[in-house]
GROMACS .gro file of C-alpha atoms in nm:
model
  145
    1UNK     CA    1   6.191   8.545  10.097
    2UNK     CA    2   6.203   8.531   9.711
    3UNK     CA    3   5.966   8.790   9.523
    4UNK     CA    4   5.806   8.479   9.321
    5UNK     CA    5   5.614   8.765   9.143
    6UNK     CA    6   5.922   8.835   8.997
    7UNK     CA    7   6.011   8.662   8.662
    8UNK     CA    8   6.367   8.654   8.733
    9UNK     CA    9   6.338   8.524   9.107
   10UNK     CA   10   6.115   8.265   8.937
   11UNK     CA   11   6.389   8.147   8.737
   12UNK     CA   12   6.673   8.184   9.014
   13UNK     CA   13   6.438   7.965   9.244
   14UNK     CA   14   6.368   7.663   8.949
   15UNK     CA   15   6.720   7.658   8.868
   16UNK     CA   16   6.865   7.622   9.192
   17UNK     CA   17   6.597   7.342   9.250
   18UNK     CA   18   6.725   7.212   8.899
   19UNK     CA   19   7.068   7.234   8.945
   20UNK     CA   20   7.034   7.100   9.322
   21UNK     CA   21   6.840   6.765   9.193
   22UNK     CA   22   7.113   6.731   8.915
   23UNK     CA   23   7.394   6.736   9.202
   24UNK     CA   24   7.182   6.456   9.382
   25UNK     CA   25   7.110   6.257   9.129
   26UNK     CA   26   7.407   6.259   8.893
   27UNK     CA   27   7.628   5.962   9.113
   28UNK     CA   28   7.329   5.755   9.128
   29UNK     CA   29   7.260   5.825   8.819
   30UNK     CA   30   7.618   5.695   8.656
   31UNK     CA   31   7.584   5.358   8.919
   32UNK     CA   32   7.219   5.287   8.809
   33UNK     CA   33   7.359   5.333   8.432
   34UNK     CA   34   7.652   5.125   8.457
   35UNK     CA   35   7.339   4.821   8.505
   36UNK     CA   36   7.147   4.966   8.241
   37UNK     CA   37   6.885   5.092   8.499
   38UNK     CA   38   6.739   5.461   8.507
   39UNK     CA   39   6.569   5.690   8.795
   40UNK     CA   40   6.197   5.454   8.769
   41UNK     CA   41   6.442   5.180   8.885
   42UNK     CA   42   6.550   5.372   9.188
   43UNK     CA   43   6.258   5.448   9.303
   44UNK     CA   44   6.086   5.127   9.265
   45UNK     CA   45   6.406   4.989   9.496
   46UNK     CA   46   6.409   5.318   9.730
   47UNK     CA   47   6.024   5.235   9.777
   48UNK     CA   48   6.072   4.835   9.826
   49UNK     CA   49   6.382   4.913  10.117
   50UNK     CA   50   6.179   5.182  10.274
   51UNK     CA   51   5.820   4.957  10.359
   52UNK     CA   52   5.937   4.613  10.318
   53UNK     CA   53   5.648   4.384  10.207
   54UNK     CA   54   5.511   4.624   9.988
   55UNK     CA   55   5.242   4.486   9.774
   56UNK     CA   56   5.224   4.582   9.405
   57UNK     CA   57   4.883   4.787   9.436
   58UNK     CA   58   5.078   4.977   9.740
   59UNK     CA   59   5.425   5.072   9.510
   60UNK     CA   60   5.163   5.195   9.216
   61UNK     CA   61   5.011   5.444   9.451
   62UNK     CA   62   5.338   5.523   9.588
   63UNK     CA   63   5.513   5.604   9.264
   64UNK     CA   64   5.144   5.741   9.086
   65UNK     CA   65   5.203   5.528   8.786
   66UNK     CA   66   5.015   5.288   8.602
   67UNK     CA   67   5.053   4.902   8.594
   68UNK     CA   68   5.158   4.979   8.270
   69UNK     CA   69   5.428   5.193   8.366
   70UNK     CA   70   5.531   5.012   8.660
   71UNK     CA   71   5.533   4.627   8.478
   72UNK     CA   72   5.829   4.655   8.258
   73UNK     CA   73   6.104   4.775   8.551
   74UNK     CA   74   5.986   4.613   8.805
   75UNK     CA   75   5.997   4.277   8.554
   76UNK     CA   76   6.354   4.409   8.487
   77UNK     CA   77   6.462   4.414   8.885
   78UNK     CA   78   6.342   4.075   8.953
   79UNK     CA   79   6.522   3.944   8.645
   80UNK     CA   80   6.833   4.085   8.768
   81UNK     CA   81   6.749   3.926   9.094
   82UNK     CA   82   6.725   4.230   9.301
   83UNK     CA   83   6.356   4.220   9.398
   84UNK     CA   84   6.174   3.961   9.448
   85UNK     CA   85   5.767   3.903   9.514
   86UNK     CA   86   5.657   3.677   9.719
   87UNK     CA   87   5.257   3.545   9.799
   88UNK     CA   88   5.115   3.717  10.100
   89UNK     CA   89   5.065   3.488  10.396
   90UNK     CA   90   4.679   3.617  10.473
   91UNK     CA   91   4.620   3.653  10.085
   92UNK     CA   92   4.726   3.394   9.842
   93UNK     CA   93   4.641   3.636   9.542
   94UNK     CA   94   4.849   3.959   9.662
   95UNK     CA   95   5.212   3.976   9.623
   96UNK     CA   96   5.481   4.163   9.834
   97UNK     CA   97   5.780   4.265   9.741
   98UNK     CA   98   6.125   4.254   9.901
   99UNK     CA   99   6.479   4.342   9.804
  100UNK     CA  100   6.697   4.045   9.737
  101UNK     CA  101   7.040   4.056   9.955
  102UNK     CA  102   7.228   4.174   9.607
  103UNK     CA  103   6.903   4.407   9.595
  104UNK     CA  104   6.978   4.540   9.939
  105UNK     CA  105   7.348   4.602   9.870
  106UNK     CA  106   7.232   4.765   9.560
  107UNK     CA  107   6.978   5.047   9.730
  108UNK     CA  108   7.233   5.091   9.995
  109UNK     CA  109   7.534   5.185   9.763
  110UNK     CA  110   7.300   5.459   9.598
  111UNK     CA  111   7.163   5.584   9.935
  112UNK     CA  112   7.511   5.589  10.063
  113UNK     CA  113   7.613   5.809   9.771
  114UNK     CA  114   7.324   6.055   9.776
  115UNK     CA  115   7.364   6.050  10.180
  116UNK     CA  116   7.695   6.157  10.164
  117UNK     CA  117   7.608   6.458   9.968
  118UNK     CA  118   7.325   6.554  10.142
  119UNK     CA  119   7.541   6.539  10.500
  120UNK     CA  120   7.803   6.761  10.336
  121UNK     CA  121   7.549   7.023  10.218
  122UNK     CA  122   7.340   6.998  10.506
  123UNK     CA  123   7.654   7.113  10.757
  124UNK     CA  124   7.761   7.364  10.493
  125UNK     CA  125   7.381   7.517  10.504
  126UNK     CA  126   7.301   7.489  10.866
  127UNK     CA  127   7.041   7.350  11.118
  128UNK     CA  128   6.781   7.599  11.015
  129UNK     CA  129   6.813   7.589  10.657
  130UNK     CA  130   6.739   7.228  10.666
  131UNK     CA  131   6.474   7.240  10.840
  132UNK     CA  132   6.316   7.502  10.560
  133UNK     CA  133   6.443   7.230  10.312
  134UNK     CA  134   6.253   6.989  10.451
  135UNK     CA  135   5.959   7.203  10.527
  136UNK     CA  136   5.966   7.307  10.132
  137UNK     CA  137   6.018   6.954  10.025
  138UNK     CA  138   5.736   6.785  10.248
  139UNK     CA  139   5.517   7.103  10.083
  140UNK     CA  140   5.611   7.025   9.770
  141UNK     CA  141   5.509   6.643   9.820
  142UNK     CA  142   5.183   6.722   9.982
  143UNK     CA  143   5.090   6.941   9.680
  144UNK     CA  144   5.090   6.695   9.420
  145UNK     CA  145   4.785   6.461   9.662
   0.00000   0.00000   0.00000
């Protein structure tokens, strides 16, 4: 286990979690670019795939922004006609959210890409080293309620 006492294992364990987001990000990052999109827009699709239907109130508390922060990509996605919000059937008032097909091709192709990387590093770590992975990552998530 790392010393985290220990300036310098403080440093080795933030850059490998630096350098280890870069690697997972970077190939998204250059396909998101390419439509003048950034890492907010991701998400906001990632989020919309993963709970179909999601209402607007239920993405802000997902991402833990602000209407304010949330209004101009989301606007951006459905002008690109990748999202799209629809009324709820129980509650005129509420919208929901769904991917678009060309939205649905779009989230795929950059989960496809950041799959593929984490399948190769995955085998190359091993069974249990994954499973502290995810156990550090669900931490990490947790810690920020």
């Amino acid at each position: 286990m790392l010393d985290l006492k220990n300036p310098s294992s403080q440093q080795m364990a933030m850059e490998a979690f630096f350098f280890g987001y870069q690697a997972f990000t970077a190939k998204a990052d250059e396909m998101l670019e390419r439509r003048g999109l950034s890492r907010v827009h991701q998400r906001i699709v990632f989020f919309i795939a993963r709970y179909p239907s999601l209402s607007v109130k239920e993405l802000l508390a997902l991402l833990g922004v602000t209407k304010q922060a949330l209004n101009m990509p989301l606007r951006q996605l459905m002008e690109m006609h990748l999202v799209s919000s629809v009324a709820s059937e129980t509650d005129k008032r509420k919208r929901l959210l769904e991917l678009t097909a060309e939205g649905q091709r779009f989230e795929q192709a950059l989960r496809r890409e950041q799959v593929k990387l984490l399948e190769r590093v995955f085998a190359e770590a091993g069974e249990a080293a994954v499973d502290g992975w995810l156990a550090v990552n669900l931490a990490l998530g947790k810690s920020s309620d």
